[in-house]
Structures are given as C-alpha cells and as structure tokens.
XYZ file of C-alpha atoms in Angstrom:
600
model
C 101.990 163.479 108.295
C 104.576 161.308 106.825
C 106.979 163.095 104.472
C 106.438 162.732 100.568
C 108.766 160.708 98.562
C 110.193 163.481 96.770
C 111.071 165.343 100.237
C 114.682 165.608 101.023
C 116.189 164.898 104.356
C 119.871 164.922 105.344
C 120.700 165.579 101.478
C 118.985 162.294 100.631
C 115.632 161.323 98.724
C 113.158 159.256 101.010
C 112.736 155.820 99.568
C 109.298 154.727 98.284
C 107.913 151.799 100.191
C 107.170 149.197 97.604
C 103.840 147.655 97.587
C 103.468 143.997 98.361
C 102.951 143.056 94.961
C 106.191 144.580 93.935
C 108.435 142.630 96.325
C 108.765 139.684 94.268
C 108.069 139.872 90.486
C 105.796 136.684 89.175
C 105.034 135.575 92.745
C 102.592 133.039 92.961
C 102.896 131.787 89.388
C 103.189 128.155 88.773
C 105.432 126.765 86.214
C 105.921 123.539 85.047
C 109.247 121.588 85.183
C 111.530 121.076 81.998
C 110.397 117.584 80.431
C 112.730 114.667 80.829
C 111.794 112.686 77.764
C 112.531 109.353 76.569
C 113.144 107.669 79.991
C 115.689 110.385 81.265
C 113.172 111.145 84.117
C 113.273 107.493 85.244
C 117.083 107.240 84.927
C 117.447 110.392 87.004
C 114.878 109.293 89.658
C 116.975 106.125 90.055
C 120.268 107.679 90.420
C 119.054 110.396 92.947
C 117.251 108.177 95.280
C 118.123 104.579 95.193
C 121.372 105.140 93.640
C 122.440 107.684 96.178
C 120.914 106.870 99.631
C 119.969 103.262 99.532
C 122.836 102.209 101.801
C 121.884 104.910 104.532
C 118.432 104.251 104.444
C 119.091 100.471 104.698
C 121.491 100.898 107.583
C 119.830 103.737 109.867
C 118.362 101.327 112.478
C 117.504 102.356 115.725
C 114.524 102.413 118.374
C 112.392 104.839 116.285
C 112.707 102.262 113.572
C 111.436 99.245 115.959
C 108.642 101.417 117.323
C 107.451 103.109 113.783
C 107.665 99.483 112.264
C 105.317 98.152 114.819
C 103.006 101.099 114.485
C 102.817 100.769 110.829
C 101.998 97.096 111.125
C 99.081 97.728 113.233
C 98.216 100.766 110.868
C 98.564 98.614 107.737
C 97.073 95.124 108.870
C 93.650 96.354 109.813
C 92.737 98.135 106.644
C 94.007 95.529 104.686
C 91.860 92.809 106.206
C 88.885 95.317 106.026
C 89.559 95.931 102.236
C 89.692 92.316 101.760
C 86.528 91.696 103.200
C 84.844 94.355 100.979
C 86.777 92.866 98.055
C 85.182 89.606 98.778
C 81.708 90.989 98.794
C 82.285 93.151 95.792
C 83.596 90.550 93.683
C 81.902 87.493 95.080
C 85.073 85.969 96.593
C 87.296 86.223 93.568
C 89.479 88.508 95.732
C 89.463 88.485 99.533
C 91.226 88.781 102.609
C 93.978 86.394 101.864
C 94.809 88.227 98.390
C 94.910 91.486 100.055
C 97.271 90.295 102.811
C 99.679 88.722 100.103
C 99.561 91.623 97.722
C 100.385 94.049 100.481
C 103.240 91.947 102.061
C 104.924 91.233 98.984
C 104.632 94.791 97.353
C 105.636 96.532 100.697
C 108.694 94.495 101.105
C 109.710 94.832 97.384
C 109.336 98.643 97.468
C 111.142 99.007 100.581
C 113.962 97.528 98.842
C 113.856 99.222 95.227
C 111.385 101.983 95.558
C 112.330 105.685 95.114
C 110.266 107.062 97.882
C 110.085 104.763 100.730
C 108.275 106.965 103.106
C 105.168 106.531 100.851
C 103.243 103.525 102.434
C 101.566 101.181 99.747
C 97.908 99.579 100.268
C 94.483 99.225 99.228
C 92.079 102.267 98.557
C 88.300 102.832 98.055
C 88.516 104.207 94.198
C 90.617 101.078 93.194
C 88.058 98.791 95.046
C 85.061 100.764 93.442
C 86.810 100.363 89.984
C 87.617 96.739 90.279
C 83.917 96.311 91.248
C 83.136 97.897 88.102
C 85.477 95.618 86.193
C 83.801 92.549 87.776
C 80.354 93.385 86.634
C 81.813 94.192 83.197
C 83.195 90.773 82.991
C 79.871 89.201 84.136
C 77.750 91.200 81.714
C 80.208 90.294 78.808
C 80.521 86.687 79.896
C 84.165 86.536 80.365
C 86.243 84.866 83.050
C 87.018 87.638 85.739
C 90.744 86.838 86.447
C 91.383 86.577 82.540
C 89.744 90.321 81.948
C 91.540 91.514 85.108
C 94.773 90.166 83.870
C 94.595 91.901 80.547
C 93.694 95.240 81.947
C 96.759 94.976 84.050
C 98.760 94.446 81.054
C 97.558 97.594 79.338
C 97.906 99.496 82.876
C 101.481 98.530 82.712
C 101.986 99.695 79.112
C 100.487 103.084 79.843
C 102.688 103.246 83.287
C 105.534 102.879 81.078
C 104.529 105.540 78.343
C 103.719 107.969 81.108
C 107.094 107.435 82.845
C 108.925 107.231 79.500
C 107.689 110.527 78.482
C 107.636 112.221 81.790
C 104.052 112.995 82.020
C 104.103 112.984 85.884
C 105.332 116.606 85.625
C 101.540 117.462 85.353
C 100.710 116.172 88.888
C 103.877 118.317 90.140
C 102.061 121.293 89.227
C 99.957 120.644 92.460
C 100.460 122.963 95.263
C 99.383 123.154 98.852
C 96.020 124.110 97.793
C 95.214 120.527 95.976
C 97.409 118.789 98.772
C 95.364 120.106 101.564
C 92.052 119.402 99.956
C 93.217 115.715 99.208
C 94.912 115.100 102.698
C 91.656 116.392 104.357
C 89.467 114.444 102.355
C 91.451 111.085 103.284
C 91.715 112.110 106.956
C 87.951 112.889 107.137
C 87.182 109.428 105.792
C 89.484 107.850 108.299
C 87.804 109.724 111.221
C 84.015 109.053 109.787
C 84.944 105.542 109.389
C 86.655 105.006 112.830
C 83.382 106.606 114.544
C 80.988 105.190 112.293
C 80.305 105.972 108.498
C 76.757 107.079 107.785
C 77.421 106.872 104.062
C 78.970 103.513 103.449
C 77.772 101.454 106.587
C 80.987 100.488 107.742
C 81.466 99.305 111.353
C 82.645 102.084 113.464
C 82.846 102.710 117.364
C 79.458 103.955 117.632
C 77.753 101.232 115.312
C 77.078 98.673 117.764
C 74.432 101.151 119.557
C 72.232 99.864 116.722
C 70.450 96.841 117.824
C 69.846 95.459 114.519
C 73.704 95.677 113.874
C 75.111 92.631 112.325
C 77.513 91.891 115.189
C 74.133 91.458 117.337
C 72.898 88.484 115.182
C 72.733 85.006 116.252
C 73.652 85.673 119.939
C 72.580 83.912 123.095
C 69.360 84.892 124.899
C 71.425 86.393 127.661
C 73.431 88.654 125.079
C 73.245 92.295 126.043
C 73.897 94.633 122.906
C 73.990 97.972 124.985
C 76.642 96.397 127.169
C 78.686 95.482 124.144
C 78.229 98.795 122.595
C 79.273 100.541 125.703
C 82.494 98.464 126.195
C 83.288 99.195 122.373
C 83.160 102.850 122.908
C 85.228 102.942 126.042
C 87.882 100.651 124.328
C 87.847 102.905 121.081
C 88.069 106.228 122.442
C 90.266 105.028 125.198
C 92.659 103.862 122.824
C 92.675 107.075 120.914
C 93.163 108.891 124.368
C 95.969 106.629 125.614
C 97.993 107.095 122.730
C 97.902 110.919 122.841
C 98.551 110.783 126.473
C 101.635 108.591 126.104
C 102.837 110.695 123.309
C 102.514 113.934 125.525
C 105.308 112.672 127.743
C 108.189 113.319 125.218
C 108.036 117.199 125.981
C 107.063 116.597 129.639
C 109.279 116.775 132.847
C 108.316 113.284 134.176
C 110.522 110.006 133.976
C 114.152 110.188 134.554
C 115.547 110.731 130.992
C 114.922 111.707 127.411
C 115.443 108.183 126.176
C 112.853 107.087 128.563
C 110.331 109.644 127.333
C 111.022 109.085 123.812
C 110.414 105.453 124.164
C 106.986 106.012 125.580
C 106.533 108.451 122.867
C 107.600 106.019 120.095
C 105.711 102.896 121.434
C 102.395 104.712 122.584
C 100.247 103.081 119.810
C 101.814 99.612 120.515
C 101.226 100.313 124.516
C 97.844 101.398 123.903
C 96.615 98.606 121.592
C 98.282 95.960 124.074
C 96.831 97.751 127.229
C 93.096 98.076 125.827
C 93.236 94.485 124.310
C 94.091 93.243 127.687
C 91.204 95.013 129.204
C 88.803 93.705 126.784
C 90.081 89.960 126.871
C 90.974 89.551 130.695
C 88.658 92.219 132.773
C 85.814 92.040 130.448
C 86.306 88.660 129.041
C 82.555 87.781 129.408
C 81.501 90.467 127.130
C 81.762 89.551 123.376
C 83.074 92.586 121.435
C 83.669 92.140 117.729
C 87.185 91.045 116.783
C 89.119 91.568 113.674
C 87.763 89.510 110.757
C 90.511 87.024 109.732
C 90.448 84.229 107.366
C 91.004 80.619 108.809
C 93.891 79.416 106.386
C 96.179 80.665 103.820
C 94.553 79.620 100.312
C 92.870 81.648 97.472
C 89.409 82.812 98.684
C 87.611 81.465 95.620
C 86.476 77.880 96.139
C 85.427 75.698 93.276
C 82.233 73.307 92.706
C 84.277 71.424 90.024
C 87.759 70.836 88.418
C 87.165 73.570 85.911
C 86.514 76.134 88.935
C 83.671 77.862 86.863
C 81.321 77.944 89.744
C 81.736 79.170 93.267
C 81.293 76.569 96.252
C 78.982 76.396 98.012
C 76.857 79.105 96.619
C 76.340 77.795 92.998
C 76.722 74.435 94.127
C 74.315 74.256 97.569
C 73.593 70.435 97.365
C 77.338 69.420 97.053
C 78.849 68.376 100.233
C 82.581 69.201 99.628
C 84.367 71.681 97.258
C 86.271 70.427 94.474
C 89.208 72.734 95.284
C 90.472 76.305 95.063
C 91.136 78.601 92.140
C 94.815 78.499 90.680
C 96.957 81.430 91.841
C 97.852 82.227 88.021
C 95.027 83.577 85.888
C 94.598 81.782 82.568
C 95.102 84.620 79.963
C 94.106 82.492 77.072
C 90.575 81.667 78.718
C 88.445 84.282 76.984
C 85.527 82.102 76.603
C 85.792 82.151 72.914
C 85.868 85.838 72.822
C 89.407 86.741 71.157
C 88.938 90.472 71.313
C 89.188 90.527 74.960
C 92.952 91.424 74.941
C 92.218 94.595 72.963
C 89.061 95.588 74.540
C 90.699 95.515 77.940
C 92.664 98.401 76.697
C 89.491 100.763 77.241
C 88.971 100.387 81.013
C 92.873 100.113 81.541
C 92.695 103.849 80.697
C 90.613 104.748 83.650
C 92.406 102.205 85.819
C 95.850 103.770 85.066
C 94.301 107.333 85.731
C 93.486 105.993 89.169
C 96.802 104.812 89.540
C 98.188 107.969 88.505
C 96.416 110.344 90.677
C 96.152 108.094 93.823
C 100.001 107.824 93.513
C 100.822 111.106 92.305
C 98.829 113.316 94.646
C 99.872 111.212 97.895
C 103.600 111.573 96.682
C 103.244 115.308 96.052
C 101.821 115.722 99.421
C 104.608 113.912 101.455
C 107.447 115.319 99.380
C 106.318 118.627 99.965
C 108.846 120.998 100.763
C 107.745 121.987 104.244
C 108.623 118.274 105.163
C 112.102 118.499 104.914
C 112.546 115.433 102.968
C 116.045 115.565 101.428
C 116.279 112.121 99.560
C 114.819 112.977 96.521
C 111.733 112.494 94.407
C 111.033 109.414 92.204
C 107.746 110.229 90.400
C 108.647 108.384 87.000
C 110.425 105.552 88.493
C 107.941 104.824 91.071
C 105.003 105.123 88.665
C 106.912 102.700 86.370
C 107.298 100.336 89.548
C 103.714 100.537 90.645
C 102.790 99.228 87.179
C 105.056 96.634 87.254
C 103.728 95.362 90.732
C 100.104 95.806 89.985
C 100.643 93.873 86.642
C 101.814 90.948 88.764
C 99.065 91.175 91.113
C 96.683 91.046 87.932
C 98.219 87.926 86.630
C 97.880 86.246 90.217
C 94.354 87.488 91.029
C 95.382 89.878 93.840
C 94.279 93.529 94.290
C 96.014 96.496 92.790
C 97.766 98.650 95.532
C 98.694 102.343 95.340
C 100.202 104.816 97.877
C 97.505 105.436 100.679
C 97.556 108.892 102.022
C 96.771 108.667 105.766
C 99.156 105.710 106.433
C 101.745 107.783 104.553
C 101.220 110.820 106.635
C 101.462 108.663 109.758
C 104.585 107.252 108.602
C 106.032 110.620 107.954
C 105.062 112.265 111.102
C 106.203 109.101 113.395
C 109.702 109.443 111.677
C 109.920 113.325 112.141
C 111.142 115.261 114.653
C 109.328 118.607 115.364
C 109.468 121.939 117.015
C 106.889 123.064 119.737
C 104.593 124.478 116.714
C 104.430 121.267 115.002
C 106.901 122.268 112.123
C 109.141 119.313 110.907
C 112.666 119.788 111.652
C 114.158 116.436 110.556
C 112.909 113.305 109.127
C 114.568 109.832 109.522
C 114.488 108.799 106.021
C 114.632 105.009 106.087
C 113.469 101.876 104.249
C 113.596 99.568 107.260
C 109.916 100.807 108.802
C 108.428 99.704 105.464
C 110.277 96.431 105.137
C 109.775 95.343 108.928
C 106.136 96.276 109.046
C 105.225 94.628 105.641
C 107.328 91.487 106.527
C 105.093 91.361 109.732
C 102.156 91.606 107.512
C 103.301 88.529 105.569
C 104.071 86.728 108.727
C 100.803 87.270 110.106
C 99.243 84.497 107.579
C 101.240 82.330 109.791
C 99.358 83.440 112.799
C 95.857 84.439 111.781
C 94.630 83.140 114.990
C 96.517 85.676 117.023
C 94.898 88.421 114.725
C 91.648 87.577 115.924
C 92.449 88.474 119.490
C 92.383 92.118 118.193
C 89.009 93.788 119.377
C 87.593 95.711 116.434
C 86.843 98.912 118.617
C 90.676 99.057 119.566
C 91.604 99.037 115.832
C 88.964 101.767 115.170
C 90.515 103.860 118.093
C 94.042 103.445 116.038
C 92.282 104.815 112.894
C 90.826 107.594 114.922
C 94.240 108.612 116.166
C 95.618 108.463 112.641
C 93.230 110.868 111.456
C 93.000 113.230 114.266
C 96.846 113.457 114.581
C 97.207 114.330 111.026
C 94.768 117.540 111.141
C 97.282 119.953 112.864
C 99.619 119.419 109.874
C 96.910 120.483 107.169
C 97.084 124.353 106.621
C 93.337 124.110 105.379
C 92.397 122.758 108.595
C 94.105 125.367 110.667
C 92.755 128.383 108.293
C 89.087 126.732 108.875
C 89.378 126.980 112.640
C 90.082 130.812 112.282
C 86.544 131.169 111.588
C 85.759 130.301 115.103
C 88.696 132.417 116.725
C 88.955 135.914 117.885
C 91.180 137.672 115.312
C 93.317 139.297 117.960
C 94.088 135.834 119.126
C 95.060 134.274 115.636
C 98.182 132.158 115.597
C 101.254 134.105 114.336
C 101.822 132.810 110.700
C 102.964 134.800 107.431
C 99.297 135.123 106.338
C 97.745 135.857 109.482
C 100.648 138.609 109.769
C 100.534 140.195 106.327
C 96.924 139.514 105.166
C 93.466 141.017 105.704
C 91.505 138.243 107.523
C 88.728 138.436 104.925
C 90.828 137.491 102.351
C 92.258 134.369 104.314
C 88.660 133.525 104.958
C 87.599 133.796 101.046
C 90.668 131.564 100.161
C 89.437 128.828 102.627
C 85.893 129.043 101.654
C 86.836 128.394 98.071
C 88.779 125.703 99.366
C 85.997 124.296 101.163
C 83.839 124.669 97.999
C 86.243 122.120 96.125
C 86.311 119.966 99.145
C 82.879 119.450 99.278
C 82.557 118.505 95.511
C 85.381 115.715 96.063
C 83.679 114.727 99.286
C 79.970 114.330 97.614
C 81.433 112.733 94.386
C 83.486 110.152 96.534
C 80.196 109.076 98.743
C 78.235 108.790 95.795
C 78.674 105.045 94.828
C 77.763 105.558 91.024
C 80.347 107.885 90.548
C 82.645 107.351 93.228
C 85.503 105.796 91.032
C 86.070 109.483 89.381
C 86.742 111.039 92.522
C 90.745 111.219 91.959
C 89.654 113.118 88.706
C 87.989 115.608 90.714
C 90.745 115.916 92.908
C 92.846 116.380 89.852
C 90.599 119.382 88.662
C 91.745 121.390 91.765
C 95.351 121.859 90.130
C 93.560 123.856 87.098
C 91.636 125.634 89.567
C 94.704 126.867 91.463
C 96.741 127.836 88.285
C 94.023 129.379 86.354
C 91.185 130.687 88.758
C 92.660 131.620 91.792
C 95.196 134.008 90.310
C 92.128 136.012 89.037
C 90.773 136.511 92.521
C 94.204 136.786 94.590
C 97.309 138.731 94.048
C 100.412 136.871 93.640
C 101.891 137.678 97.089
C 98.573 136.490 98.813
C 99.130 133.139 96.927
C 102.486 132.787 98.078
C 101.630 133.266 101.687
C 98.783 131.140 101.587
C 100.092 128.353 99.100
C 103.490 128.640 98.595
C 106.265 126.528 99.762
C 108.626 127.516 102.762
C 111.234 129.008 100.466
C 108.810 131.008 98.677
C 107.575 132.425 101.536
C 110.610 133.103 103.321
C 111.714 134.910 100.100
C 108.803 137.198 100.185
C 109.193 137.851 104.000
C 112.915 138.545 103.295
C 112.165 141.245 100.839
C 109.404 142.870 102.931
C 111.521 142.985 105.864
C 114.432 144.654 103.710
C 112.378 146.979 102.260
C 110.748 148.341 105.367
C 114.024 148.381 106.719
C 115.250 150.634 103.748
C 112.427 152.740 103.901
C 112.731 153.457 107.622
C 116.420 154.199 107.356
C 115.791 156.862 104.274
C 113.329 158.629 106.988
C 116.386 158.728 109.220
C 118.583 160.095 106.241
C 120.841 156.843 106.868
C 120.954 154.786 103.541
C 124.928 154.288 103.663
C 124.322 150.771 104.394
C 121.978 149.799 101.399
C 124.054 152.187 99.120
C 126.975 150.088 99.886
C 125.242 146.961 99.397
C 124.129 148.254 96.023
C 127.499 148.970 94.784
C 129.109 145.472 95.538
C-alpha cells in the first residue's frame, strides 16, 4: 500500500496528490468580456485589425495566394448561382442569379479592403433565403411593392446593426465555446455533404439525383436519350472530382516529385486541376452524353422583366399575350412607392428585428468558429466593426434589390484550412492571413458576368464533387465528429487527446450524446420549411445550454478538456503534470526543487 499523507519519509511529509477538480480553480466557467460601450468596441476593432495589419495582408502575395484564390472562386461561384436560382423561384424573379452574382462580387471586394476579419467569406445562406421568401409573401399579402418593403427592412436592419455594435452586444455571441461552434459547423458541413450527394429534404440537385427517371434534367430530351447513361457519368464525374482532389493533396507529404515546391504546387492547385481534368473528360471524351451544366443567366441585367413601363407586372407570366417585354426593373428601389400605405416604413421595423437576428447569428457564430484560438489566427477579432459593416453592405443591397449576404461557414472553413500549415495530426501551426485571396476570388466572380457562356461549360456533377470535398475535408477539424467516431473504436486504440488520456470514456460519450441531441434539434428545425428561418436561434440556445446545463452534469476540469481552448487545456495539463511530479518527489523524500520554487 502507498504511504499515507501523514507518513514521514526522510524527514519530510508526503504531499497529497490533489484531485483533478482542485488543479485549476473555477475551471470550465465562462465569463463575459468587459463591455466596450458607446462605440469603443468599434474603434478598438478597427485599430487592432485594419489599422494594424492591413498593409501586411495586402502585400503577402505568393503561390498559395493564387491557388487559394482559384479554389475560393470555384467554391463561391457555384452556390452563388444555385442560390440565385432559388431566389428567383421564391421571389418570382424579383431577385435572381444576376443579383446574387453582383451582390457577392461587390461585397466580397469591398470587405477584402475594409473588413476586419478577411478570412471569413461572404455569401448567401439558406436561413436568409427563407426569411426573404417570408418577406416577399408578406409584401404580397399587404399589397406593397416588394422592393420598397425590402428596402425599408434593410434600413431598419442597419439601425439595429449600428445599435448592437455601438453598445457592444456582440459580446454575447463571444460566450460561445467549442460546444456551440462544433454543433453549428457540423450542421453546415452535413448540409454541404447531403446537398452534394442528393438532398432528400429539399430536392436539391445532387450527384445521385439523375438516377430518378422523372428528374427535371431528363425532361424534353430526344428519343435516343438514356438517363441511366447520364446518371452514371454524373456519378463518375462527381465522386471522381472529390477523389482526385484528395489524391492530389496527398502529394504534399509524399516522397514523390523532385522538390517541396512541386509537391506544394500540386497540393495548392488540387481543386483547380481536378475541376479542369474532369470537365475535359466530360466535354471531350464523353461529349455525346448530355450531363447537366451550371444554370447561368444569358446576360447581365435585372432578372425582373416588365410588362409595362410602370413595371407592375412580370413578363411574360402576367402578360402571356404580349409579344415583347417593356423593359426591366430599375436597379434602385423607389422607397416612396408604398401603394398609398404610409405606415410601411414604420411597419418594416418589426420583421427587421428577425432579419437582424439572422444577420447577428449567422455572422457571429461563423466568426467565432473561424477565430477560435486553436486556429492560430493572430490578426485580431472585429465583431462590432464587422457587424456594422455587414449592416451597411446589406443596406445598400436592400436599396438595389440584391440579396442580403452574411459569413458562410463551410467556405470560411475551406478558406482557413487552405491558407493554413498543419502538422501530421491536423493541428494548425500557422495561417497566412491575407486579404488578397478574397479580393481575387470575388473579382473573378464579378468578371464572370462578362463570361457567362464559359460558366455554362462547368458540369454540375463536377461542382457537386467540389462541394462534397469541402464538406468531407472540414470534418477532421470538428472535435464533435472525432468524438462521435469513438463510439465505433476500440478504447485501447483511441487517438491520444487530452480528454481520452485523462477522462473516463463513459463521460466522453455522455458529452457527445448531449451534443448529438442539440445537433438533432437544430437539424430538424433547419429542415422543416415552416420554421427553418429560426434555426440560427436554435443554434444560439446552445450557448445557455453550455453555460448553465453542462456545468450541472460535468465537473469543471472535464469541461476544460472537452470544451476549453488550447490555453486552458494546456494550463490544466501543466498543473496535472506538476502535481504528479511533486507527489512522486515527496514519495522519494526529494522536495528540495519544489521548496526552492515556492520561496522564489
């Protein structure tokens, strides 16, 4: 039996080995930052980001900059056009693909110059699309011109963004920890993977959907058309694109090719090479098989076409007997055109509250995920400043009849990972923090308006393969996913992490089960169209669950190992290592080193 704490060996008392809970007082507790009221947070954000690092971020041009810019162009343009088609359907062509391209291009370029966190990619999201659909239905029911109502909601949204930034209310979203970040990230990643393969909930085109003989891509085809042939080629193109990207990226750590520069080039341009190769396969080798291509508008002009000069009816749907359109809608909304209802500017303040909440949460949670300490991003946060910018950008979009844009999670993760250098375990060692990749990629989005016919050459299955890569490649960086895999692994073969080393596996699994429960709630709400618009609010509820529920189930040190940042985890491990070493030294009767440290 080991000696008791009051035994004496070599004239010294044996130290008591402290419990895990005693190592770090108040471990696992989450505290709110001190508020920076009256615009102080905006000024601080501006000074510590744009004011400090702008020149470096605008001049660190290298090969990786070019490769990541091309990757992000492919990553951004496809969902931009896909959301454009969805907006066109949901708003009866009041907003369409041209509007989403223009909005994405100008905001991306502007944000790359003046934004505070340029690693975060701006784009369209499902919740914002769902809410815009609600606004459109409201405008029809109230007999108000949509563009007018949309513009006034944008005005109020800017006011709310200013107030929230001015009084530093973004500090509430900074209460989020890995628990909330992982749930949100895994939700977005799962959406990308499901939609790339084939979404059973929303009917969005995926790699497997052409196997349905009634799929829309098979309609109005020749008698010799073979839908199974098209579907099989789509599967080869889609999964082939994903496989080739991963295969080319694997060369970075291989022994093949003659230099690190060559291997890095293949890794950096893997997505571009894969898209080009499989597009050539489709258009040259299998040119007789009519695989679906990207849905691209024919010319650059507002999507809404008018039956008359007043532009009150949509051509040709509302005037089928009319041979030609009278024109297209104006780029600027007439905010005075309320159809005789003077209360519209005030009434818009109500729905703007929920619109702003979407803006606040979609942006805030994505920003928090990207700026997590484990990502080793050092150029500072800018929650208040960037929220104000987002309000300004979307105010302009509202006046122009363009879609509102927010930070998009998966493209942000892909952007971060593509600019990062990692160790063999996937931990981020360094990130090239630059504004150039967002600038160049969104400039390409803008220039694509001048080359719409070239975009039509991109096979849809190839782009779905890129989406699948984006989702799958993001999974290893989500601790929730790694802990979920532990359910299917032999305990003695668990990868060595702080929580697997020091915690009982049952406690780890309990934490993962709770996380699965909250993920399931958010996932279900997101896929029920009637309530999908409130899914960011459901994600926000994960924050009080972490601050108030989990501390009642887990000890503080367990929450540190499972949910803390790298500095909290390292502090606890250091205390644990020191306490064990001191205890073992006391058993040997050799505490001189620790006594010297205590007296200094």
